[in-house]
Tab-separated table of C-alpha atoms and ligand atoms in Angstrom:
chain	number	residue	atom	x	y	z
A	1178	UNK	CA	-0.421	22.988	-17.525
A	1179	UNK	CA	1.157	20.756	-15.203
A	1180	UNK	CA	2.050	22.261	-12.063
A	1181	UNK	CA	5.431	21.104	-10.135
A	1182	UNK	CA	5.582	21.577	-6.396
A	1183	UNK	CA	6.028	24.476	-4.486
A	1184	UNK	CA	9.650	24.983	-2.699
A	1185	UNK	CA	9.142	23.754	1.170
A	1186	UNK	CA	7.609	25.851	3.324
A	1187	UNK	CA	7.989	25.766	7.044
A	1188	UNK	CA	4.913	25.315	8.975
A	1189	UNK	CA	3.796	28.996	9.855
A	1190	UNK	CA	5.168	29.787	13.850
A	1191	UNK	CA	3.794	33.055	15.180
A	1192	UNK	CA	7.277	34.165	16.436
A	1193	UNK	CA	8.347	36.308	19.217
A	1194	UNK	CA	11.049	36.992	17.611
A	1195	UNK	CA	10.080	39.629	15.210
A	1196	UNK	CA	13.472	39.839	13.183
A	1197	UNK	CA	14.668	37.394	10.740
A	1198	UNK	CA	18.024	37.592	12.471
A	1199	UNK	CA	16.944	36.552	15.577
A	1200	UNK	CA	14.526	33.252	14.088
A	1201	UNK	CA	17.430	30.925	15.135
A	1202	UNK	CA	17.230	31.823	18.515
A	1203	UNK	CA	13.600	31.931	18.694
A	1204	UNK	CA	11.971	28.240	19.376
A	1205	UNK	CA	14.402	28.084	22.349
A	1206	UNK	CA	14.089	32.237	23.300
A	1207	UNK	CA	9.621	31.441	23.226
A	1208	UNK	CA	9.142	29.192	25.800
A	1209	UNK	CA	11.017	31.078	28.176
A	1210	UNK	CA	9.375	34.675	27.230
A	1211	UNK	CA	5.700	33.072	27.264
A	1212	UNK	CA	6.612	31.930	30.642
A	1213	UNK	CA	7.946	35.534	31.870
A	1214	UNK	CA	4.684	37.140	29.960
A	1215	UNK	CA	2.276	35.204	31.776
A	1216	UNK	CA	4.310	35.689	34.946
A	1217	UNK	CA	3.453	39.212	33.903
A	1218	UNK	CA	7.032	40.487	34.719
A	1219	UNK	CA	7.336	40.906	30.728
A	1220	UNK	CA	6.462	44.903	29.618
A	1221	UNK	CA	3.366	44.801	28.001
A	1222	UNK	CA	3.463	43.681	24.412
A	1223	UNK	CA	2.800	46.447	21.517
A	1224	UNK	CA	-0.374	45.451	19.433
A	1225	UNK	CA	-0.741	43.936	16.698
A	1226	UNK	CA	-3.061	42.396	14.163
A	1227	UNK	CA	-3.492	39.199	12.576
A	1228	UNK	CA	-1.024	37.496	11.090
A	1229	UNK	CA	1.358	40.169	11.031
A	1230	UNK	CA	4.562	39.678	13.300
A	1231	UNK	CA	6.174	42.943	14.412
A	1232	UNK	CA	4.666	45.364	16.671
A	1233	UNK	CA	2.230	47.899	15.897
A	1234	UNK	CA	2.400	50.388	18.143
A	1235	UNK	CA	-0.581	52.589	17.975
A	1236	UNK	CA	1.275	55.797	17.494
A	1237	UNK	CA	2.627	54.381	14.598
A	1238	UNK	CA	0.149	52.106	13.032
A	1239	UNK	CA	-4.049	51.940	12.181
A	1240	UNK	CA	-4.520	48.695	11.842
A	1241	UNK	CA	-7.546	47.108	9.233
A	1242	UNK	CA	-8.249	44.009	9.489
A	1243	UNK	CA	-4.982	42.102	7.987
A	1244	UNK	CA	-3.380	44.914	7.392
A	1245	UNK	CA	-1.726	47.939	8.899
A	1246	UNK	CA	-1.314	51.133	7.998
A	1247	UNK	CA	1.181	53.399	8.682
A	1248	UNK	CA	0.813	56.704	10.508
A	1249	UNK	CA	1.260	59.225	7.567
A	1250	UNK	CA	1.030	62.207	10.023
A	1251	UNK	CA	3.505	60.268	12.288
A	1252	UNK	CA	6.348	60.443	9.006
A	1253	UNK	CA	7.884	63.493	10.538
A	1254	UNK	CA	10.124	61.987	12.578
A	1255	UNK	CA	11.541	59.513	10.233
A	1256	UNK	CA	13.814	60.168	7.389
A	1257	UNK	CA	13.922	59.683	3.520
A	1258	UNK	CA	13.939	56.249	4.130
A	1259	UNK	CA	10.761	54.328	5.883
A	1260	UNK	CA	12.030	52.384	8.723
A	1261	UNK	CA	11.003	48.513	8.235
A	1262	UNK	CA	9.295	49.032	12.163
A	1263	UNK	CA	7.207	51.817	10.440
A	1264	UNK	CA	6.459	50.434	6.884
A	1265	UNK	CA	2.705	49.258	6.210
A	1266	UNK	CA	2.019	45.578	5.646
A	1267	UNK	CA	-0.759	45.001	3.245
A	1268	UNK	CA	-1.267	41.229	3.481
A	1269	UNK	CA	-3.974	38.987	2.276
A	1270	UNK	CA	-3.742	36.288	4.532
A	1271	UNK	CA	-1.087	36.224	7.066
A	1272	UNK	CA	2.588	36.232	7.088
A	1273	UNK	CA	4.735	33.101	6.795
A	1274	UNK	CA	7.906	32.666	9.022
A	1275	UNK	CA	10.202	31.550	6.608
A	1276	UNK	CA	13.578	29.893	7.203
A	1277	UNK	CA	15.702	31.425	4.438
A	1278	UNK	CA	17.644	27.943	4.162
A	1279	UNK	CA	14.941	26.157	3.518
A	1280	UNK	CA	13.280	28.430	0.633
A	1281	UNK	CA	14.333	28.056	-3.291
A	1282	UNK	CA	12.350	29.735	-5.888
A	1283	UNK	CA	11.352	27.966	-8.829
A	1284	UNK	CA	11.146	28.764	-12.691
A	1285	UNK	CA	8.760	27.456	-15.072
A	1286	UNK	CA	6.365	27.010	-18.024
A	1287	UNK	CA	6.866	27.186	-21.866
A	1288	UNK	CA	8.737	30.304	-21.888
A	1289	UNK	CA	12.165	28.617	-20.696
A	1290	UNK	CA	14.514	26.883	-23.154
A	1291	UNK	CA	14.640	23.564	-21.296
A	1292	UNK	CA	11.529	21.652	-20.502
A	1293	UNK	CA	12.222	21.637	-16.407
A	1294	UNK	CA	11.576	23.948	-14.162
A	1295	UNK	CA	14.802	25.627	-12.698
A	1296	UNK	CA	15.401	26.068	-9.132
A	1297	UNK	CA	17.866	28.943	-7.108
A	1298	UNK	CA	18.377	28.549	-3.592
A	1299	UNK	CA	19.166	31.712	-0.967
A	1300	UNK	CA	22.813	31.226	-1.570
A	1301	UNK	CA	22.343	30.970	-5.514
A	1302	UNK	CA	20.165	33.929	-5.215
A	1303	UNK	CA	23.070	35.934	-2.929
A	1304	UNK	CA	26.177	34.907	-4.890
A	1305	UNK	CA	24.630	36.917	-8.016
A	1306	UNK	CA	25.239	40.732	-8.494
A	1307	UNK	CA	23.696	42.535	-6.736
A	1308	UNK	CA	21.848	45.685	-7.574
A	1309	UNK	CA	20.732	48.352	-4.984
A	1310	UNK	CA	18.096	50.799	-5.579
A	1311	UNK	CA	15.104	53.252	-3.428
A	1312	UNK	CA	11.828	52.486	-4.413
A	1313	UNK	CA	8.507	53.088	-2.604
A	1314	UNK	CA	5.864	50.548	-2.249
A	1315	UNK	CA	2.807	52.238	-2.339
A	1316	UNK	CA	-0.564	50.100	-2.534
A	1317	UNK	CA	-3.200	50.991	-5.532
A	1318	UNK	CA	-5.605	51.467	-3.129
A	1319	UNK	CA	-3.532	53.851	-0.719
A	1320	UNK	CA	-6.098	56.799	-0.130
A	1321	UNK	CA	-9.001	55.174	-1.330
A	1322	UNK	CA	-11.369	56.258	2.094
A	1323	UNK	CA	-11.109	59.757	0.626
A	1324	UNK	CA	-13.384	58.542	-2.330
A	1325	UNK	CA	-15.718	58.159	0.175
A	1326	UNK	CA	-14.796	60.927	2.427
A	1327	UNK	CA	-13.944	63.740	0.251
A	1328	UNK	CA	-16.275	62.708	-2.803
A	1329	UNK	CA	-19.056	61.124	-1.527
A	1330	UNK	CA	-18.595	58.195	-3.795
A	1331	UNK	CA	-18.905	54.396	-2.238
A	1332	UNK	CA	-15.985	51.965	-2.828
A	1333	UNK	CA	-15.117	48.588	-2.004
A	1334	UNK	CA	-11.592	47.324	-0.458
A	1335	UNK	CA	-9.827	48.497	2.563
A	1336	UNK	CA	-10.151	51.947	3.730
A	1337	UNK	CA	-6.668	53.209	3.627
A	1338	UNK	CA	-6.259	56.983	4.647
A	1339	UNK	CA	-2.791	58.413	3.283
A	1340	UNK	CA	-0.565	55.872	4.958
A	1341	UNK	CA	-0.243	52.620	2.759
A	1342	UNK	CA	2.687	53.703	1.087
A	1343	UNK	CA	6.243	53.606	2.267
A	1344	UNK	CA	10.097	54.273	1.002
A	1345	UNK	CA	12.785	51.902	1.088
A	1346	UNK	CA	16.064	50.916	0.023
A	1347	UNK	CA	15.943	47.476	-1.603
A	1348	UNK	CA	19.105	45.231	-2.347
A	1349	UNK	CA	18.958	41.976	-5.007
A	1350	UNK	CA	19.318	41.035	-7.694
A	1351	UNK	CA	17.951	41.517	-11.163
A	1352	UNK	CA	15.211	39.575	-12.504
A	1353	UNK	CA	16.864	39.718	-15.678
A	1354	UNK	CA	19.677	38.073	-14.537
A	1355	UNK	CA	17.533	35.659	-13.201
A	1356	UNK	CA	15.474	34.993	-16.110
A	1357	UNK	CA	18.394	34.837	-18.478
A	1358	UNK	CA	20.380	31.824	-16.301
A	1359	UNK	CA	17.279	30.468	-16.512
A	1360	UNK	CA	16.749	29.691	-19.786
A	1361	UNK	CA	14.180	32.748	-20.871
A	1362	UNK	CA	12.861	32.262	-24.518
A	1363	UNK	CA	12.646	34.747	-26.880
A	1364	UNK	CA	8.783	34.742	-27.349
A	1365	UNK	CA	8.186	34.427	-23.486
A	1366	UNK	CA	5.766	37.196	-23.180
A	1367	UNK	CA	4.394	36.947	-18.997
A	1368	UNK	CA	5.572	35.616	-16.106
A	1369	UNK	CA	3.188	34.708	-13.070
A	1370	UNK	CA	5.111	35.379	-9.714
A	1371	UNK	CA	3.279	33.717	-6.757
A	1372	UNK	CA	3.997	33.733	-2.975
A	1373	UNK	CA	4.214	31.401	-0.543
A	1374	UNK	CA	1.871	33.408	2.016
A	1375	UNK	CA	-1.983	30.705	2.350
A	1376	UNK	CA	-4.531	30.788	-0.298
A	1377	UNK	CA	-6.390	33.897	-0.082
A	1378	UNK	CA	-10.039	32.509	0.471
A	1379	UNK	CA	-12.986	35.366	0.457
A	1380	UNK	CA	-16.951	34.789	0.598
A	1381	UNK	CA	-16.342	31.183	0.144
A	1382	UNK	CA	-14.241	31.112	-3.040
A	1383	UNK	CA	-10.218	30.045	-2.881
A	1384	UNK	CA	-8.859	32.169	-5.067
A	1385	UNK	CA	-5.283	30.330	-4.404
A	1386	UNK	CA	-2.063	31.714	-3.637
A	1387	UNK	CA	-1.512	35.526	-3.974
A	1388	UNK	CA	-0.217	35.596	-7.516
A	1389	UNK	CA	-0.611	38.706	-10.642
A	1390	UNK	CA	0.908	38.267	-13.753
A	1391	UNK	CA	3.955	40.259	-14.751
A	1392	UNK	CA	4.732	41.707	-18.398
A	1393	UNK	CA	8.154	40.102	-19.728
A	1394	UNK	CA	9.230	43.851	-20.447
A	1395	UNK	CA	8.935	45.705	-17.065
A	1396	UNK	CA	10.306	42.349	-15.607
A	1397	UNK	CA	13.189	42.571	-17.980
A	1398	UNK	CA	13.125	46.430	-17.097
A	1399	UNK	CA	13.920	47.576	-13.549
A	1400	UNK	CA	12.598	44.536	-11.463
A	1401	UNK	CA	14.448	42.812	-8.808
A	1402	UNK	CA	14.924	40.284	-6.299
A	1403	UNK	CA	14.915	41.751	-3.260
A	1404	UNK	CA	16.658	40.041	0.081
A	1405	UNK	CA	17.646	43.259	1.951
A	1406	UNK	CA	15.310	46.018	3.352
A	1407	UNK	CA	17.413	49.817	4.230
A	1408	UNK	CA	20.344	47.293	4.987
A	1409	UNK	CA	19.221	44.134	6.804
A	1410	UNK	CA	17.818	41.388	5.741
A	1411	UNK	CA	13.702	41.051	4.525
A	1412	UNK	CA	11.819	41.729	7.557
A	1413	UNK	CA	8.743	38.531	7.692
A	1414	UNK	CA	6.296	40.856	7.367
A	1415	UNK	CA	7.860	42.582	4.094
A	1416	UNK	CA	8.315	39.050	2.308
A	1417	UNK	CA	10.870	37.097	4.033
A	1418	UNK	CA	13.257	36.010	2.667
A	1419	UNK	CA	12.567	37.085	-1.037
A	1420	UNK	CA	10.168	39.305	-2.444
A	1421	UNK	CA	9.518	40.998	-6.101
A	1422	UNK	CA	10.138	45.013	-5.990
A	1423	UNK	CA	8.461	46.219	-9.220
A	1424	UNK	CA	9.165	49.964	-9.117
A	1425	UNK	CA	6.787	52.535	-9.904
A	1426	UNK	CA	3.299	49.856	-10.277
A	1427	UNK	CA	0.900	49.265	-7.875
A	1428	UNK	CA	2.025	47.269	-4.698
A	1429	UNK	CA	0.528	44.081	-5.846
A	1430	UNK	CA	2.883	43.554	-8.300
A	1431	UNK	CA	5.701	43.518	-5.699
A	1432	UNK	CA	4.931	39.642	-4.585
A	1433	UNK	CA	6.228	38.548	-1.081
A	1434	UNK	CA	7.197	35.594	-0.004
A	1435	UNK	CA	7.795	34.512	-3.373
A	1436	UNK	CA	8.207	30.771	-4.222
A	1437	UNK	CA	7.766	30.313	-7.595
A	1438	UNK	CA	7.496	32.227	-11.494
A	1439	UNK	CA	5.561	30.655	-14.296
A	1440	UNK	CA	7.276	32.065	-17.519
A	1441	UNK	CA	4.671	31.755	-20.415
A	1442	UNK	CA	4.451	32.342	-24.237
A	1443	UNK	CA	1.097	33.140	-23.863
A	1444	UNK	CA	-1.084	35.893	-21.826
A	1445	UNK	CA	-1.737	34.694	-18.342
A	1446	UNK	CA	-4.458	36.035	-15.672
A	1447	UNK	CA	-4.711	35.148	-11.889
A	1448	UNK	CA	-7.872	36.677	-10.349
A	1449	UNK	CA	-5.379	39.716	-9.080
A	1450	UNK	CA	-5.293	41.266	-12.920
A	1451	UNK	CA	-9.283	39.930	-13.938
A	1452	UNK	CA	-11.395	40.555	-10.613
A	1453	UNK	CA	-9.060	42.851	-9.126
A	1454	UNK	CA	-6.676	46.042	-9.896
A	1455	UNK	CA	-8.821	46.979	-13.054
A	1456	UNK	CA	-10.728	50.104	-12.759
A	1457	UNK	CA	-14.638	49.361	-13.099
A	1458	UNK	CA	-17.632	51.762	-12.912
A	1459	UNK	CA	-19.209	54.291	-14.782
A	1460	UNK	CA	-16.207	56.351	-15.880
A	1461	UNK	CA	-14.746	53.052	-17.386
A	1462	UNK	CA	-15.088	50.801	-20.001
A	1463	UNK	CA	-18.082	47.535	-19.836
A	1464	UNK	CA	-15.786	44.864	-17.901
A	1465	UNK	CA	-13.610	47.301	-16.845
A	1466	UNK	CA	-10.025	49.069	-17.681
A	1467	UNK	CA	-6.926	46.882	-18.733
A	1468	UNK	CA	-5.191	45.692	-15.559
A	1469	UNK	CA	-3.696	48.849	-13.900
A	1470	UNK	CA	-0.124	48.574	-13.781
A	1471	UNK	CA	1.715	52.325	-12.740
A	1472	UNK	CA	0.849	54.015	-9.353
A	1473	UNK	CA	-0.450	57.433	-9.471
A	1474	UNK	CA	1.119	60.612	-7.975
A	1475	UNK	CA	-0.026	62.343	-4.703
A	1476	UNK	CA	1.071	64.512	-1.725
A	1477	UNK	CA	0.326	64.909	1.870
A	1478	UNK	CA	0.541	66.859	5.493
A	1479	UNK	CA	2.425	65.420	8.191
A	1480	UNK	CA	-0.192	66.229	10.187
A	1481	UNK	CA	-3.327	64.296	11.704
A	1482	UNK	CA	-6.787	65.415	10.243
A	1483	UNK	CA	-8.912	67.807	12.739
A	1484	UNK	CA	-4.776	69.160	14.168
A	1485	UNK	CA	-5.272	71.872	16.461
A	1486	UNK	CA	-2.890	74.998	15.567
A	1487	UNK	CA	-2.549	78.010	17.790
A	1488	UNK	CA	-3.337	81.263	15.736
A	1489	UNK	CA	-0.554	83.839	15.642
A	1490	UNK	CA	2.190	81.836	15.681
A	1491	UNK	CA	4.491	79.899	12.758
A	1492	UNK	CA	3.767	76.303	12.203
A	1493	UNK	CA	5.789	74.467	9.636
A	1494	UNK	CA	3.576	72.586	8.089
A	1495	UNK	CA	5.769	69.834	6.702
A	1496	UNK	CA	4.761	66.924	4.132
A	1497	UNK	CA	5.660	64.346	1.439
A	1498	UNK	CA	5.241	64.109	-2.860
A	1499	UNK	CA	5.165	61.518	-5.016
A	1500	UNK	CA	4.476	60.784	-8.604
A	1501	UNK	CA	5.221	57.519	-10.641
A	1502	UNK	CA	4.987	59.132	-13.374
A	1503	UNK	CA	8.358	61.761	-13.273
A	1504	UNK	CA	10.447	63.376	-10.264
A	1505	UNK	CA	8.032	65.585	-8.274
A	1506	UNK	CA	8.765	69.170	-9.511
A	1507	UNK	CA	6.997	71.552	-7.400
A	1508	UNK	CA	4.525	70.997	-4.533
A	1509	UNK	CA	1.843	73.819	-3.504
A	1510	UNK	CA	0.546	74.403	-0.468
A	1511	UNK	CA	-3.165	76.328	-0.024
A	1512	UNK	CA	-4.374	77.355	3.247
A	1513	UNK	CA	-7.627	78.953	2.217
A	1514	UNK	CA	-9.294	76.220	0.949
A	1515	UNK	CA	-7.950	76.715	-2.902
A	1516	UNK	CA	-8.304	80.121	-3.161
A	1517	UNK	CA	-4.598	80.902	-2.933
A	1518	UNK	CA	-1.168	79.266	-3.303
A	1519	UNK	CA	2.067	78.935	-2.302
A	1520	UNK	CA	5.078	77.099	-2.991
A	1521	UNK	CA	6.527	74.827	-0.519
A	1522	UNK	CA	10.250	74.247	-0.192
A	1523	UNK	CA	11.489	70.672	-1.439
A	1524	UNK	CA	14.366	69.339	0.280
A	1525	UNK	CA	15.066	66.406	-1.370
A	1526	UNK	CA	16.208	66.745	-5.309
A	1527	UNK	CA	13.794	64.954	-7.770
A	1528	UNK	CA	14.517	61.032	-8.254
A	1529	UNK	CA	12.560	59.152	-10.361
A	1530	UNK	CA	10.054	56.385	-8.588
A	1531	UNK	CA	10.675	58.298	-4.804
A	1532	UNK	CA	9.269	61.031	-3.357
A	1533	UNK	CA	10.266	64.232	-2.011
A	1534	UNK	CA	9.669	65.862	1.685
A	1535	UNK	CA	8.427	69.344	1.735
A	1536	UNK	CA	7.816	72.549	3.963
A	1537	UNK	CA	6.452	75.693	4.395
A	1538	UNK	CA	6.320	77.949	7.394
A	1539	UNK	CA	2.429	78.551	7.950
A	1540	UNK	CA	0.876	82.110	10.638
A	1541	UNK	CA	-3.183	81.555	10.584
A	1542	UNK	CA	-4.481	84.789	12.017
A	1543	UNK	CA	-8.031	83.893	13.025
A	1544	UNK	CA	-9.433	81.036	14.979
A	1545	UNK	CA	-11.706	78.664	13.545
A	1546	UNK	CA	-11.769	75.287	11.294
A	1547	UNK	CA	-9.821	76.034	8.325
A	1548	UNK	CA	-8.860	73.327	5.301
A	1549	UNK	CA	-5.246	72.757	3.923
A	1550	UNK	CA	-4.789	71.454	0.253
A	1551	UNK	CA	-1.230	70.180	-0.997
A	1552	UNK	CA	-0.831	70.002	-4.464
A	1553	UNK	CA	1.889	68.213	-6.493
A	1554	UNK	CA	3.060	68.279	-10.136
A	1555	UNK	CA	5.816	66.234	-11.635
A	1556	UNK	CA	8.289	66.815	-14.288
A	1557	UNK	CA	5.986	65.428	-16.523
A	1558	UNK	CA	3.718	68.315	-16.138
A	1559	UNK	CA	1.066	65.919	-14.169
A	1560	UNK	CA	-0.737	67.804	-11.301
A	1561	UNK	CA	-3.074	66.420	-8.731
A	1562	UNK	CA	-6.663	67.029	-9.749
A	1563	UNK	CA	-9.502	68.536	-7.892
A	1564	UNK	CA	-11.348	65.217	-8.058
A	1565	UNK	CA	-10.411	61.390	-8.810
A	1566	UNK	CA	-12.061	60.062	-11.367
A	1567	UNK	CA	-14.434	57.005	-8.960
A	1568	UNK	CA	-13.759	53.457	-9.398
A	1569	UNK	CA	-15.617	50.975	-7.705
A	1570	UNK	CA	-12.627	49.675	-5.697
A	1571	UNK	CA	-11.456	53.109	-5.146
A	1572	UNK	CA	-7.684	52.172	-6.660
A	1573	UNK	CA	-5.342	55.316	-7.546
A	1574	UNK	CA	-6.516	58.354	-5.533
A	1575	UNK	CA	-4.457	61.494	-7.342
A	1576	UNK	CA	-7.022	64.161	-5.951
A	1577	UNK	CA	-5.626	67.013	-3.931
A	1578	UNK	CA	-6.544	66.068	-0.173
A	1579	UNK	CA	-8.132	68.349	1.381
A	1580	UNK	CA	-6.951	68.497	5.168
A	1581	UNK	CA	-9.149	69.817	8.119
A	1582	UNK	CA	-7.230	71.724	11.155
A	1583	UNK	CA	-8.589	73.618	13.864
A	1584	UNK	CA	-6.984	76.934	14.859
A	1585	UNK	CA	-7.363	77.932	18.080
B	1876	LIG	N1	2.541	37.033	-1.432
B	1876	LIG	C1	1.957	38.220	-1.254
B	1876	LIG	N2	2.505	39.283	-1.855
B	1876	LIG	C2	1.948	40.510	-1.701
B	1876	LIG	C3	0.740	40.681	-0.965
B	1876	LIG	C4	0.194	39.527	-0.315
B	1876	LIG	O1	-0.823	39.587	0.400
B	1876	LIG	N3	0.826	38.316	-0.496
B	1876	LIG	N4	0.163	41.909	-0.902
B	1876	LIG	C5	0.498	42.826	-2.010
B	1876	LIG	C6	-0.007	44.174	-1.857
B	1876	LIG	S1	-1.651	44.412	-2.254
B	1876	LIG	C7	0.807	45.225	-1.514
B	1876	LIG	S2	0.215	46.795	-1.484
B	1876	LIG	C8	2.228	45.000	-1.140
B	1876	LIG	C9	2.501	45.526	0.251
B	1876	LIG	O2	3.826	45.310	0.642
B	1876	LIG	P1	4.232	45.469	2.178
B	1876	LIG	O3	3.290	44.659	3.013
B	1876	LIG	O4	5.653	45.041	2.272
B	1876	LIG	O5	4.101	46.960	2.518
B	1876	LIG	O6	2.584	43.635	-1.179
B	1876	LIG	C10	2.006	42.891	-2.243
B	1876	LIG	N5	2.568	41.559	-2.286
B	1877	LIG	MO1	-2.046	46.637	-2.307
């Protein structure tokens, strides 16, 4: 298959300027605030990790390796919505400053009508309906330390705790719409959305640009386009200035930074749906499961593991639920270790593909470690299990976590 060129792509600038907004201003804002940093009249700089261009502010962020996680016990203090300065970034390589004007994406492969590729630009893209909808990203390996921690069981990937997962309000616009201006045939059956991020290289092999093949059906479904995070435009980190938004699947499938879509009337694979996302290990088939494709449910305490709580008082122990399976129905809350259960108050109503914050007021009597389970079960009658069934790369973690505190 011959393979046309990739829309331009400006050479990668590590940024001061950590909003999209403010990229104009920011080759003649940097020499002047390099200057004032080493000066050292600047405030100290927030951390950060490779490759990633906002701040990461410890009391918000963990960061691993290319990634960063958010502070799931920090969620309290933000809303329904996951501010775009708290969501995680889960990147493979490193994050491309992209100048919006310069980017088009690209269409093509046997599965359009006409024989050449077909090209939108930002301003094509923007002068389309537009669609608005809440969806989480949540990556298929959110959790996956507690295979290790909580069952003993050895996986491979990065060791996410509860906080690679995040809620936002996307605006775009269909990639329906898209595909039918462009020409989709009627036997198309995959489409292969890549980004424009570097070729992910690992021990040695270049597996090539970041890229997982997409069903025709769930694109045709509830897929979009997205150009607007809660309200402003892509952050750089979050796929600047286009990214996919596949609701309800794991994160991968929501490419950033995307540049281009094969459409094909054949199957297609990318190393991201043969070596990756496909459960393998003992529980699963020789060569592994079919490539996963919907994200699991789960539930958590706003709270950080080992809290201390001062016996003979109320706490409200607050939290979040989520299930891609349904609307979150109930969530239960044990502080005994399993033994007993109660209820916890929902205050958001059930929406389909978002989750739900929770409470319940909480009096421990007796000092001493004691463990706090949350428990959620969807409208689809799903519950969190006792145990995840162990994959090698520890994807979809739907056990009930089991949270250590300390009352004093
Ligand atoms: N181009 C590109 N798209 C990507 C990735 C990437 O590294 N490159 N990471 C994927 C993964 S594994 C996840 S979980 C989500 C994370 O999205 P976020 O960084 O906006 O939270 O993006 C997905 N899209
Ligand atoms: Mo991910």
């Amino acid at each position: 298959m011959p393979h046309p060129a990739v829309p331009a792509r400006r050479t990668l600038l590590k940024a001061l300027a950590a909003t999209p907004a403010a990229a104009a201003l920011a080759s003649a804002a940097a020499p002047a605030a390099a200057a004032e940093a080493r000066a050292g009249s600047a405030t100290p700089a927030a951390p950060t990790a490779p490759g990633i261009v906002k701040p990461l502010p410890a009391e918000h962020f963990t960061v691993r390796g290319t990634n960063a996680e958010a502070r799931f016990d920090a969620f309290a203090d933000t809303g329904f919505l996951t501010p775009a300065d708290r969501f995680f970034v889960r990147n493979h390589t490193s994050t491309p400053v992209l100048d919006a004007r310069d980017w088009r994406l690209t269409l093509w492969g046997d599965g359009l009508h006409g024989r050449d590729p077909v090209h939108f630009t930002y301003g094509q893209l923007r002068d389309l309906p537009s669609v608005t909808r809440t969806a989480l990203v949540e990556c298929a390996g959110n959790a996956r330390s507690l295979y290790t921690t909580q069952q003993g069981q050895a996986v491979s990937g990065t060791a996410w705790t509860l906080g690679a997962v995040g809620a936002a309000r996307w605006r775009g616009v269909r990639l329906a719409e898209v595909l039918r201006r462009a020409g989709l045939a009627r036997d198309a059956v995959d489409l292969l959305p890549r980004g424009l991020d570097d070729p992910y290289v690992s021990g040695g092999t270049d597996y090539g640009r970041v890229r997982r093949p997409l069903p025709v059906a769930k694109a045709l479904d509830d897929v979009i386009l997205a150009y607007e995070m809660n309200g402003e435009p892509l952050p750089y980190d979050h796929g600047h200035p286009v990214r996919l938004i596949v609701p309800k699947w794991v994160g991968i499938a929501s490419i950033k930074w995307l540049g281009d879509i094969e459409v094909s009337t054949r199957p297609l694979t990318s190393p991201w749906s043969t070596d990756w996302y496909r459960l393998l290990g003992e529980a699963h088939p020789p060569g592994g499961s079919a490539p996963i494709t919907r994200q699991t449910l789960k539930s958590g305490l706003q709270l950080p593991f080992g809290a201390t709580l001062e016996s003979g008082r109320v706490h409200r122990l607050t939290g979040r639920a989520w299930s891609a399976y349904a609307p979150v129905r109930a969530v239960d809350v044990s502080t005994d270790g399993g033994a007993s259960w109660r209820p916890a108050r929902l205050h958001d109503g059930p929406r389909r593909g978002a989750w739900v914050r929770w409470s319940l007021p909480w009096r421990p009597e007796r000092p001493g470690p004691a463990t706090l389970l949350t428990r959620t079960t969807d409208a689809a009658g799903n519950t969190q299990p006792d145990r995840a069934v162990h994959n090698t790369q520890g994807y979809l973690f739907d056990a009930v976590v089991r949270h250590p505190v300390i009352v004093t």
